[in-house]
DNA sequence: GAATGTGAACGGCTTCACAGCC
DNA sequence: GGCTGTGAAGCCGTTCACATTC
C-alpha cells in the first residue's frame, strides 16, 4: 500500500482511534510507575486498574498498536513503555512556547510534568514590556513582538496559549502564521484555525459547570428520596452517577 | 452504565446526554457574549458558529432541553441564557475549595472565570504551615488540618485538587469523607472514589502528548508527500487532520 | 491454566434530511 | 421563505465472549 488516495495508508497499519490515543498517555504513566518499581510484566487486568479503565478496553487499545503481549503472561513493561512512547512521538524532543505569562502561564512554566516527557519549554512570551527579561521558572520572558522569530529560531510546532480571552485569537493567528500546528488553549474562547492545525482546549470553568450539573442532579435525587411513595428507589440508587470507568477525552477542534 | 434502578424517572423529562451537557457551557458562553451586545435573537447557525459546533448538533442539543426556539426566527438570547443556566445549576451559588496552593492553585484562585458563574472560592487549603494565614487572591490560606471543618462549615460539595500527585488520593479521600461529591482533579493521578462521586480531571501533560501524537503524524505525512511517485496526493492532503467541528468532552470517572 | 487478541453485538452520539411551524 | 425540531441512518467506541496462544 503506497498511494495516498482515500485516507492515509501512512507509515504503518495506521488508524488508531482518537479515543485510544487519548488513553495512551494514561497507560504510559501507569507503566512508567511500574517500570520505576522494576516490575517486569503486567496483565491487562492489573494495568487497567492502575490506569483507571477496564481491561477489555485496554486490550482493544493495545491491539491497535500491534501484538505486544504474551498470552498467558501479560505485557513486558519496558517494551510497552517504549512502544507507546514511540507511538505518541515522545522519543523526540518537542520545543514548546507558552504565550501569556500571568498566574497560569507561570504555573505552566513551573509545571514539572512538562519537561518530563519529551517536552521542553523553549520560550515564554508575554505582551507586557515590564515582564520582558524577567526570569520565570528560570527562563527569561520575551516580548510578543519577537514571537515569529522565536517560533522559527526554535523550530516550535506546539504552542500553549495562556493569555486572557481577548488576546487569544490574535495570538493564535500569529502562532499559526509562524508555523505552529498544534495549540493547547487555556483561554476561554473558541479559536478558529485553518485545516491541519490541531487545537485542544482546557477550560476550567466548563469543567466546573459540568460538575455543577451533576451536583444539582444529585441534590434533586435526594429530594425525591425524601418523598416516600410507591416504589423505593432510595438507598442504593445513590450510586449511579454517570461515568463508565473510562478517562474520556477533550476536544480537537478545526476551523 | 447506569447503576441505579433502570434509570432515573427524575424531576423532569430527564436524560440529557452527557455529550450535550458538556457543550452547554460553550453555548452559554456564546450566548452571554451576545447578551452583552444586546443581541435579541440568534439562529442555530449563528450560535453554532460562535460556539464552534455545527448547527445540527446544537439544535439536537437544545431539543433535549425543550422547545425553546421559534421556527423561522431563532432563539431568544436572554431566555436561552436563563434556561441553560438553570439546567446547569448555575442559578445557585456553589462554594468551592481549592486544595494545594502552589503555582497552579494560586493561579486557579486568581482565575476570574471562577467567580463569574455561580462559583465562589470558599476556602484555600494547603499542607504547608508556612502558608497558613497568607492571603492568596485576597483569601487567607488555611491548613489541611482543618479541611473537614472547612468543608462542613461552608457546605462545600465541589473540591478542586491542585496538590502534587502523591498527595492527591489522600486529599481526595478526606474531601469525600467530609461530604464533597464532585472533584476537579489537576493532579496527574487516577483517583479512586466511591459511587456517587464525580471526578473530572484536567491533565496538562496528557493534552500535550495527544498533540504530539498528531504532530508526529503530520510530520510523517509531509515526509510521504516528499516522495514523488505515481499518484499525487500532496498539496491538498495537508488538511484532513482529524477533528470534527465539535468541542468534545473530558472524563468522568467512577470508583 | 492463564491471559491475550479480536469478531460481533451493543449503545450512544453525530449527521442527514425533511416535516412542521412561523 | 426561513429556521426549528426530530425521526432515521450512519459512525464510533465500548463491551462481551471466546478462540488462540503460551
Coordinates of C-alpha atoms (C1' of nucleotides) in Angstrom, one line a residue:
Chain A
X1 CA 0.0 0.0 0.0
X2 CA 1.5 3.2 -1.1
X3 CA -0.7 5.8 -2.8
X4 CA -2.5 8.4 -0.7
X5 CA -5.9 8.2 -2.0
X6 CA -8.9 7.9 0.2
X7 CA -7.3 8.2 3.6
X8 CA -3.7 7.8 4.8
X9 CA -2.2 4.4 4.4
X10 CA 0.7 6.1 6.1
X11 CA 3.8 4.6 7.7
X12 CA 2.3 1.6 9.5
X13 CA -1.0 0.0 9.8
X14 CA -2.4 3.3 10.9
X15 CA -5.8 4.3 12.0
X16 CA -5.6 4.4 15.8
X17 CA -8.9 5.6 17.1
X18 CA -8.8 9.0 18.7
X19 CA -10.3 7.6 21.9
X20 CA -7.4 5.2 22.1
X21 CA -4.8 7.9 21.5
X22 CA -6.3 9.9 24.4
X23 CA -5.8 6.9 26.7
X24 CA -2.2 6.1 25.7
X25 CA -0.7 8.8 28.0
X26 CA -2.7 7.2 30.8
X27 CA -1.2 3.8 30.2
X28 CA 2.2 5.3 29.8
X29 CA 2.0 6.9 33.1
X30 CA 0.9 3.7 34.8
X31 CA 3.6 1.8 33.0
X32 CA 6.3 4.3 34.0
X33 CA 5.4 3.9 37.6
X34 CA 5.7 0.1 37.3
X35 CA 8.9 0.5 35.5
X36 CA 10.3 2.5 38.3
X37 CA 9.4 -0.2 40.7
X38 CA 11.2 -2.6 38.4
X39 CA 8.1 -4.7 37.7
X40 CA 8.9 -6.8 34.7
X41 CA 5.4 -7.7 33.4
X42 CA 1.8 -6.7 33.9
X43 CA -1.5 -8.3 33.0
X44 CA -4.1 -6.3 31.2
X45 CA -6.2 -6.6 34.4
X46 CA -3.5 -5.0 36.6
X47 CA -2.5 -2.3 34.2
X48 CA -6.1 -1.4 33.5
X49 CA -6.8 -1.0 37.2
X50 CA -3.8 1.3 37.6
X51 CA -4.9 3.4 34.6
X52 CA -8.5 3.5 35.7
X53 CA -10.0 1.8 32.7
X54 CA -11.4 -1.7 32.2
X55 CA -9.2 -4.5 30.9
X56 CA -11.2 -5.2 27.7
X57 CA -10.8 -1.6 26.6
X58 CA -7.1 -1.7 27.4
X59 CA -6.6 -4.9 25.4
X60 CA -8.5 -3.4 22.5
X61 CA -6.5 -0.3 22.6
X62 CA -3.2 -2.2 22.6
X63 CA -4.4 -4.3 19.7
X64 CA -4.4 -1.2 17.6
X65 CA -0.7 -0.8 18.3
X66 CA 0.2 -4.4 17.5
X67 CA 0.5 -7.6 19.3
X68 CA 2.9 -6.6 22.1
X69 CA 1.6 -9.0 24.8
X70 CA 2.2 -12.7 25.5
X71 CA -0.8 -14.9 26.1
X72 CA -0.9 -16.5 29.4
X73 CA 1.7 -14.0 30.7
X74 CA 0.9 -10.3 30.1
X75 CA 2.8 -7.4 28.8
X76 CA 6.5 -6.6 29.1
X77 CA 6.6 -3.3 30.9
X78 CA 9.8 -1.8 29.4
X79 CA 8.8 -2.9 25.9
X80 CA 5.4 -1.3 26.2
X81 CA 6.8 1.9 27.6
X82 CA 9.0 2.2 24.6
X83 CA 6.3 1.3 22.1
X84 CA 3.7 3.7 23.5
X85 CA 6.3 6.5 23.8
X86 CA 7.2 5.9 20.2
X87 CA 3.6 5.9 19.1
X88 CA 3.0 9.1 20.9
X89 CA 6.0 10.7 19.4
X90 CA 7.7 11.2 22.7
X91 CA 11.0 9.7 21.7
X92 CA 11.7 13.1 20.1
X93 CA 12.1 16.5 21.7
X94 CA 9.2 18.9 21.3
X95 CA 10.0 22.5 21.9
X96 CA 7.0 24.4 23.3
X97 CA 6.3 28.1 23.7
X98 CA 4.0 29.4 26.3
X99 CA 2.3 32.7 25.5
X100 CA 0.8 34.7 28.3
X101 CA 2.8 34.6 31.5
X102 CA 0.2 35.5 34.1
X103 CA -0.6 33.4 37.0
X104 CA -1.5 30.4 34.9
X105 CA 1.3 30.8 32.4
X106 CA 3.8 30.9 35.2
X107 CA 2.3 27.9 36.8
X108 CA 2.6 26.0 33.5
X109 CA 6.2 27.1 33.1
X110 CA 6.9 25.7 36.5
X111 CA 5.0 22.5 35.9
X112 CA 7.4 19.7 36.2
X113 CA 5.4 17.1 34.2
X114 CA 6.0 19.4 31.3
X115 CA 9.7 18.7 30.8
X116 CA 9.4 15.1 31.9
X117 CA 8.1 13.6 28.7
X118 CA 9.8 14.9 25.7
X119 CA 8.5 18.4 26.1
X120 CA 10.8 21.4 26.6
X121 CA 9.8 24.9 27.3
X122 CA 11.7 26.7 24.6
X123 CA 10.4 30.2 25.4
X124 CA 8.0 32.2 27.4
X125 CA 6.3 35.1 25.7
X126 CA 4.2 38.0 27.1
X127 CA 2.8 41.2 25.8
X128 CA 3.7 43.2 28.9
X129 CA 7.0 45.0 28.3
X130 CA 7.6 45.1 32.1
X131 CA 7.8 41.3 32.1
X132 CA 10.5 41.2 29.4
X133 CA 13.7 39.8 30.6
X134 CA 12.3 38.7 33.9
X135 CA 13.0 35.0 34.5
X136 CA 10.1 32.8 35.3
X137 CA 10.9 29.2 36.1
X138 CA 14.5 30.1 35.2
X139 CA 13.5 31.2 31.7
X140 CA 13.6 34.8 30.7
X141 CA 10.3 36.2 29.4
X142 CA 10.4 37.6 25.9
X143 CA 8.2 40.2 24.3
X144 CA 5.4 39.3 21.9
X145 CA 7.0 41.4 19.2
X146 CA 9.5 38.7 18.7
X147 CA 7.0 35.9 18.6
X148 CA 7.6 34.9 15.0
X149 CA 11.4 34.9 15.3
X150 CA 11.2 32.8 18.5
X151 CA 9.0 30.2 16.8
X152 CA 11.2 30.0 13.8
X153 CA 14.5 30.0 15.6
X154 CA 13.5 27.2 17.9
X155 CA 11.5 25.2 15.4
X156 CA 8.5 25.2 17.6
X157 CA 5.4 23.4 16.4
X158 CA 3.4 23.3 19.6
X159 CA 2.2 26.5 21.3
X160 CA 0.4 27.0 24.6
X161 CA -2.0 29.9 24.9
X162 CA -2.5 31.2 28.5
X163 CA -3.5 34.8 27.6
X164 CA -6.7 36.5 28.5
X165 CA -9.6 35.5 26.3
X166 CA -9.5 38.8 24.4
X167 CA -5.9 38.2 23.1
X168 CA -6.2 34.5 22.4
X169 CA -7.4 34.6 18.8
X170 CA -4.8 37.1 17.7
X171 CA -2.0 35.2 19.4
X172 CA -3.3 32.0 17.8
X173 CA -3.3 33.6 14.4
X174 CA 0.3 34.7 14.8
X175 CA 1.4 31.4 16.1
X176 CA -0.2 29.6 13.2
X177 CA 1.2 32.1 10.7
X178 CA 4.7 31.5 12.2
X179 CA 4.4 27.7 11.7
X180 CA 2.8 26.3 14.8
X181 CA 0.5 23.5 14.0
X182 CA -0.7 22.3 17.4
X183 CA -2.2 24.6 20.1
X184 CA -3.2 23.9 23.7
X185 CA -5.6 26.7 24.6
X186 CA -6.3 27.7 28.2
X187 CA -8.1 30.9 27.2
X188 CA -11.9 30.6 27.5
X189 CA -12.6 31.2 23.8
X190 CA -13.3 29.2 20.7
X191 CA -10.3 29.5 18.4
X192 CA -10.5 29.5 14.7
X193 CA -7.7 27.8 12.9
X194 CA -7.0 26.6 9.4
X195 CA -7.3 23.0 8.4
X196 CA -4.3 21.0 9.5
X197 CA -3.9 22.8 12.8
X198 CA -5.0 20.9 16.0
X199 CA -6.4 22.8 18.9
X200 CA -7.1 21.2 22.3
X201 CA -8.7 23.3 24.9
X202 CA -8.5 23.2 28.7
X203 CA -11.3 25.1 30.2
X204 CA -11.6 25.3 34.0
X205 CA -15.0 27.0 34.1
X206 CA -16.5 24.5 31.7
X207 CA -15.3 21.6 33.9
X208 CA -16.9 23.2 36.9
X209 CA -20.1 23.8 35.2
X210 CA -20.3 20.2 34.2
X211 CA -19.7 19.2 37.8
X212 CA -22.4 21.6 38.9
X213 CA -24.9 20.0 36.6
X214 CA -24.3 16.6 38.1
X215 CA -24.2 18.0 41.6
X216 CA -27.6 19.6 41.1
X217 CA -29.0 16.3 39.8
X218 CA -27.8 14.6 42.9
X219 CA -29.5 17.1 45.0
X220 CA -32.7 16.5 43.1
X221 CA -32.5 12.8 43.7
X222 CA -32.0 13.2 47.4
X223 CA -35.1 15.3 47.4
X224 CA -37.0 12.6 45.6
X225 CA -35.8 10.0 48.1
X226 CA -37.3 12.1 50.8
X227 CA -40.7 11.6 49.3
X228 CA -41.8 8.2 50.4
X229 CA -44.3 6.7 48.0
X230 CA -44.8 3.6 45.8
X231 CA -41.5 2.1 44.7
X232 CA -38.5 2.5 46.9
X233 CA -35.6 3.6 44.7
X234 CA -33.8 5.3 47.5
X235 CA -30.7 4.0 49.3
X236 CA -28.8 2.1 46.6
X237 CA -29.9 4.5 43.9
X238 CA -27.4 7.0 45.3
X239 CA -24.6 5.3 43.4
X240 CA -25.4 5.6 39.7
X241 CA -23.8 9.0 38.9
X242 CA -22.9 8.6 35.3
X243 CA -19.4 7.7 34.1
X244 CA -18.0 4.5 32.9
X245 CA -14.6 3.5 34.2
X246 CA -13.0 5.4 31.4
X247 CA -11.0 8.5 31.1
X248 CA -12.6 10.2 28.2
X249 CA -11.2 12.9 26.0
X250 CA -11.4 16.6 25.4
X251 CA -11.6 18.1 22.1
X252 CA -9.8 18.6 18.9
X253 CA -11.4 21.5 17.0
X254 CA -10.9 22.6 13.5
X255 CA -11.5 25.8 11.7
Chain B
X1 CA -23.6 2.0 32.7
X2 CA -26.2 3.5 35.0
X3 CA -26.1 1.6 38.2
X4 CA -29.3 2.7 40.0
X5 CA -32.6 1.2 39.1
X6 CA -33.3 1.0 35.4
X7 CA -32.7 4.7 35.0
X8 CA -34.0 7.8 36.7
X9 CA -37.5 8.9 36.1
X10 CA -36.3 12.0 37.8
X11 CA -37.5 15.5 38.2
X12 CA -38.3 16.5 34.6
X13 CA -38.2 14.8 31.2
X14 CA -34.6 13.9 32.1
X15 CA -31.9 12.1 30.3
X16 CA -29.8 14.8 28.8
X17 CA -26.8 13.0 27.1
X18 CA -23.5 13.6 28.7
X19 CA -22.1 14.9 25.5
X20 CA -24.8 17.6 25.4
X21 CA -24.2 18.6 29.0
X22 CA -20.5 19.1 28.2
X23 CA -21.5 21.5 25.4
X24 CA -24.0 23.6 27.3
X25 CA -21.3 25.7 29.0
X26 CA -20.0 26.5 25.5
X27 CA -23.4 27.7 24.3
X28 CA -23.8 29.6 27.5
X29 CA -20.6 31.5 27.0
X30 CA -21.5 32.4 23.4
X31 CA -25.0 33.5 24.5
X32 CA -23.6 35.6 27.3
X33 CA -21.4 37.4 24.8
X34 CA -24.4 38.0 22.6
X35 CA -26.5 39.2 25.5
X36 CA -23.8 41.7 26.4
X37 CA -24.0 43.1 22.9
X38 CA -27.8 43.2 23.4
X39 CA -28.5 40.9 20.5
X40 CA -32.1 39.8 21.0
X41 CA -32.2 36.5 18.9
X42 CA -29.9 34.1 17.2
X43 CA -30.3 31.4 14.7
X44 CA -28.9 27.9 15.3
X45 CA -26.4 28.6 12.5
X46 CA -25.0 31.8 14.1
X47 CA -24.9 30.4 17.6
X48 CA -23.3 27.2 16.4
X49 CA -20.6 29.1 14.7
X50 CA -19.9 31.2 17.8
X51 CA -19.7 28.1 19.9
X52 CA -17.6 26.2 17.4
X53 CA -20.0 23.3 16.7
X54 CA -22.3 22.6 13.8
X55 CA -25.9 23.7 13.8
X56 CA -27.5 20.3 13.6
X57 CA -25.7 19.3 16.8
X58 CA -26.7 22.4 18.5
X59 CA -30.4 22.0 17.6
X60 CA -30.4 18.5 18.7
X61 CA -28.8 19.5 22.0
X62 CA -31.4 22.2 22.6
X63 CA -34.1 19.8 21.7
X64 CA -33.2 17.8 24.9
X65 CA -33.9 20.9 27.0
X66 CA -37.2 21.6 25.4
X67 CA -38.6 23.6 22.5
X68 CA -37.1 27.0 23.3
X69 CA -36.8 28.3 19.8
X70 CA -39.2 29.8 17.3
X71 CA -39.3 28.4 13.8
X72 CA -38.4 30.9 11.1
X73 CA -36.9 33.1 13.7
X74 CA -34.3 31.5 16.0
X75 CA -33.7 31.5 19.7
X76 CA -34.3 34.3 22.2
X77 CA -30.9 35.0 23.7
X78 CA -32.0 36.1 27.2
X79 CA -34.4 33.2 27.6
X80 CA -31.8 30.7 26.5
X81 CA -29.2 32.1 28.8
X82 CA -31.6 31.6 31.7
X83 CA -32.7 28.1 30.7
X84 CA -29.2 26.8 30.2
X85 CA -28.0 28.4 33.4
X86 CA -30.9 26.8 35.3
X87 CA -30.2 23.4 33.6
X88 CA -26.6 23.6 34.6
X89 CA -27.4 24.6 38.1
X90 CA -25.8 28.0 37.9
X91 CA -28.7 29.9 39.3
X92 CA -27.5 28.8 42.7
X93 CA -24.2 29.5 44.4
X94 CA -21.6 26.8 44.6
X95 CA -18.9 27.2 47.2
X96 CA -15.7 25.6 46.1
X97 CA -12.5 24.8 48.0
X98 CA -9.1 24.6 46.3
X99 CA -6.6 22.3 48.0
X100 CA -3.0 22.7 47.2
X101 CA -2.0 26.4 46.8
X102 CA 1.2 26.1 44.8
X103 CA 1.7 27.8 41.5
X104 CA -1.4 26.2 40.0
X105 CA -3.6 26.5 43.0
X106 CA -2.8 30.2 43.2
X107 CA -3.5 30.7 39.5
X108 CA -6.8 29.0 40.0
X109 CA -7.7 31.1 43.0
X110 CA -6.9 34.2 40.9
X111 CA -8.8 33.0 37.9
X112 CA -11.7 35.3 37.3
X113 CA -13.9 33.0 35.3
X114 CA -14.2 31.1 38.6
X115 CA -16.3 33.6 40.4
X116 CA -18.2 34.7 37.4
X117 CA -20.7 31.9 37.1
X118 CA -22.2 30.8 40.3
X119 CA -18.9 29.6 41.7
X120 CA -17.3 31.1 44.8
X121 CA -14.0 30.2 46.2
X122 CA -15.0 29.5 49.8
X123 CA -11.5 28.5 51.0
X124 CA -7.9 27.8 50.1
X125 CA -6.2 24.9 51.8
X126 CA -2.6 23.9 51.9
X127 CA -0.5 21.4 53.8
X128 CA 2.4 23.9 54.3
X129 CA 2.1 25.5 57.7
X130 CA 4.2 28.4 56.4
X131 CA 1.4 29.2 54.0
X132 CA -1.3 29.4 56.7
X133 CA -2.8 32.8 57.1
X134 CA -1.1 34.2 54.0
X135 CA -3.7 35.7 51.6
X136 CA -3.8 34.5 48.0
X137 CA -6.2 36.3 45.7
X138 CA -7.4 38.0 48.9
X139 CA -8.3 34.8 50.6
X140 CA -6.3 33.6 53.6
X141 CA -4.9 30.1 53.1
X142 CA -5.9 27.6 55.8
X143 CA -4.1 24.5 56.9
X144 CA -5.1 21.0 55.8
X145 CA -5.8 20.0 59.4
X146 CA -9.0 22.0 59.3
X147 CA -10.1 20.6 56.0
X148 CA -13.1 18.7 57.4
X149 CA -14.3 21.6 59.4
X150 CA -14.0 24.0 56.5
X151 CA -16.0 21.7 54.2
X152 CA -18.8 21.3 56.6
X153 CA -18.9 24.9 57.8
X154 CA -19.2 26.2 54.2
X155 CA -21.4 23.4 52.9
X156 CA -18.9 22.7 50.2
X157 CA -19.8 20.0 47.7
X158 CA -17.2 20.7 45.0
X159 CA -13.5 20.4 45.6
X160 CA -10.5 21.3 43.4
X161 CA -7.3 19.3 43.9
X162 CA -4.2 21.1 42.8
X163 CA -1.7 19.2 45.0
X164 CA 1.3 17.1 43.9
X165 CA 0.3 13.7 42.6
X166 CA 1.5 12.0 45.7
X167 CA -0.9 13.8 48.0
X168 CA -3.9 13.8 45.7
X169 CA -5.6 10.5 46.7
X170 CA -5.3 11.2 50.4
X171 CA -6.8 14.7 50.0
X172 CA -9.5 13.2 47.8
X173 CA -10.4 10.7 50.5
X174 CA -10.6 13.3 53.1
X175 CA -12.7 15.6 50.9
X176 CA -15.1 12.8 50.1
X177 CA -15.4 11.7 53.7
X178 CA -16.2 15.3 54.6
X179 CA -19.0 15.4 52.2
X180 CA -17.6 16.6 48.9
X181 CA -19.3 14.8 46.0
X182 CA -17.7 16.5 42.9
X183 CA -14.0 16.8 42.4
X184 CA -12.0 18.6 39.8
X185 CA -8.5 17.0 39.7
X186 CA -5.4 18.7 38.4
X187 CA -3.0 16.2 39.9
X188 CA -1.6 13.7 37.4
X189 CA -3.1 10.7 39.1
X190 CA -6.1 8.4 38.8
X191 CA -8.3 9.0 41.8
X192 CA -10.4 6.3 43.3
X193 CA -13.8 7.5 44.7
X194 CA -16.9 5.7 45.8
X195 CA -20.0 5.6 43.7
X196 CA -21.9 8.8 43.6
X197 CA -18.8 11.0 43.5
X198 CA -17.9 12.6 40.2
X199 CA -14.4 13.2 39.2
X200 CA -13.2 15.2 36.3
X201 CA -9.6 15.5 35.5
X202 CA -7.6 18.2 33.8
X203 CA -4.2 16.9 32.8
X204 CA -1.8 19.1 31.0
X205 CA 0.8 16.5 30.1
X206 CA -1.9 14.2 28.6
X207 CA -3.1 17.0 26.4
X208 CA 0.4 17.7 25.2
X209 CA 1.0 14.1 24.5
X210 CA -2.1 13.9 22.4
X211 CA -1.0 16.9 20.4
X212 CA 2.5 15.3 20.0
X213 CA 0.8 12.3 18.5
X214 CA -0.9 14.3 15.9
X215 CA 2.1 16.4 15.3
X216 CA 4.2 13.4 14.6
X217 CA 1.6 12.1 12.3
X218 CA 1.6 15.3 10.3
X219 CA 5.4 15.1 10.1
X220 CA 5.0 11.6 8.7
X221 CA 2.6 12.8 6.0
X222 CA 4.9 15.6 4.9
X223 CA 7.7 13.0 4.5
X224 CA 5.4 10.9 2.3
X225 CA 4.5 13.9 0.2
X226 CA 8.2 14.4 -0.4
X227 CA 8.3 11.0 -2.2
X228 CA 7.1 11.8 -5.7
X229 CA 5.7 8.7 -7.3
X230 CA 2.5 7.6 -9.0
X231 CA -0.5 9.5 -7.8
X232 CA -0.1 13.0 -6.4
X233 CA -1.8 13.2 -3.1
X234 CA 0.3 16.1 -1.8
X235 CA -0.8 19.7 -1.5
X236 CA -4.5 19.5 -0.6
X237 CA -3.8 16.3 1.5
X238 CA -2.3 18.6 4.2
X239 CA -5.8 19.4 5.5
X240 CA -7.5 16.3 6.8
X241 CA -6.1 16.3 10.3
X242 CA -8.8 14.7 12.4
X243 CA -11.4 16.5 14.4
X244 CA -15.0 17.4 13.6
X245 CA -16.2 20.9 14.4
X246 CA -17.1 19.9 17.9
X247 CA -15.9 20.6 21.3
X248 CA -15.8 17.2 22.9
X249 CA -15.6 16.3 26.5
X250 CA -13.2 15.2 29.1
X251 CA -13.8 12.4 31.6
X252 CA -16.0 11.5 34.5
X253 CA -14.5 8.6 36.3
X254 CA -16.0 6.4 39.0
X255 CA -14.6 4.2 41.6
Chain C
dG1 C1' -4.3 -23.0 33.2
dA2 C1' -3.8 -18.2 32.3
dA3 C1' -4.2 -14.2 29.7
dT4 C1' -4.0 -12.0 25.1
dG5 C1' -6.3 -10.6 20.8
dT6 C1' -10.5 -9.9 18.3
dG7 C1' -15.0 -10.7 15.8
dA8 C1' -19.5 -9.5 16.8
dA9 C1' -23.2 -7.3 19.5
dC10 C1' -24.5 -3.2 21.5
dG11 C1' -25.2 1.6 22.7
dG12 C1' -24.5 6.4 22.3
dC13 C1' -23.5 10.5 19.6
dT14 C1' -23.5 12.8 15.2
dT15 C1' -25.2 13.8 10.8
dC16 C1' -28.7 13.9 7.5
dA17 C1' -32.7 15.5 5.6
dC18 C1' -37.1 17.0 5.8
dA19 C1' -41.7 17.7 8.0
dG20 C1' -43.7 21.3 10.7
dC21 C1' -44.3 25.9 12.1
dC22 C1' -43.7 31.0 12.0
Chain D
dG1 C1' -39.0 31.7 2.7
dG2 C1' -36.6 30.7 6.7
dC3 C1' -35.4 28.1 10.6
dT4 C1' -36.5 24.9 14.2
dG5 C1' -37.3 20.2 15.9
dT6 C1' -36.7 15.4 15.1
dG7 C1' -37.0 10.6 13.1
dA8 C1' -33.8 7.7 10.7
dA9 C1' -29.3 6.4 9.2
dG10 C1' -24.6 6.0 10.0
dC11 C1' -20.4 6.1 12.7
dC12 C1' -17.6 5.3 16.5
dG13 C1' -16.4 3.5 20.7
dT14 C1' -17.3 0.1 24.4
dT15 C1' -18.3 -4.4 26.0
dC16 C1' -18.8 -9.2 25.5
dA17 C1' -17.3 -13.6 25.0
dC18 C1' -14.4 -16.9 23.2
dA19 C1' -10.8 -18.8 20.1
dT20 C1' -5.9 -18.7 20.3
dT21 C1' -1.5 -19.0 22.1
dC22 C1' 1.9 -19.6 25.5

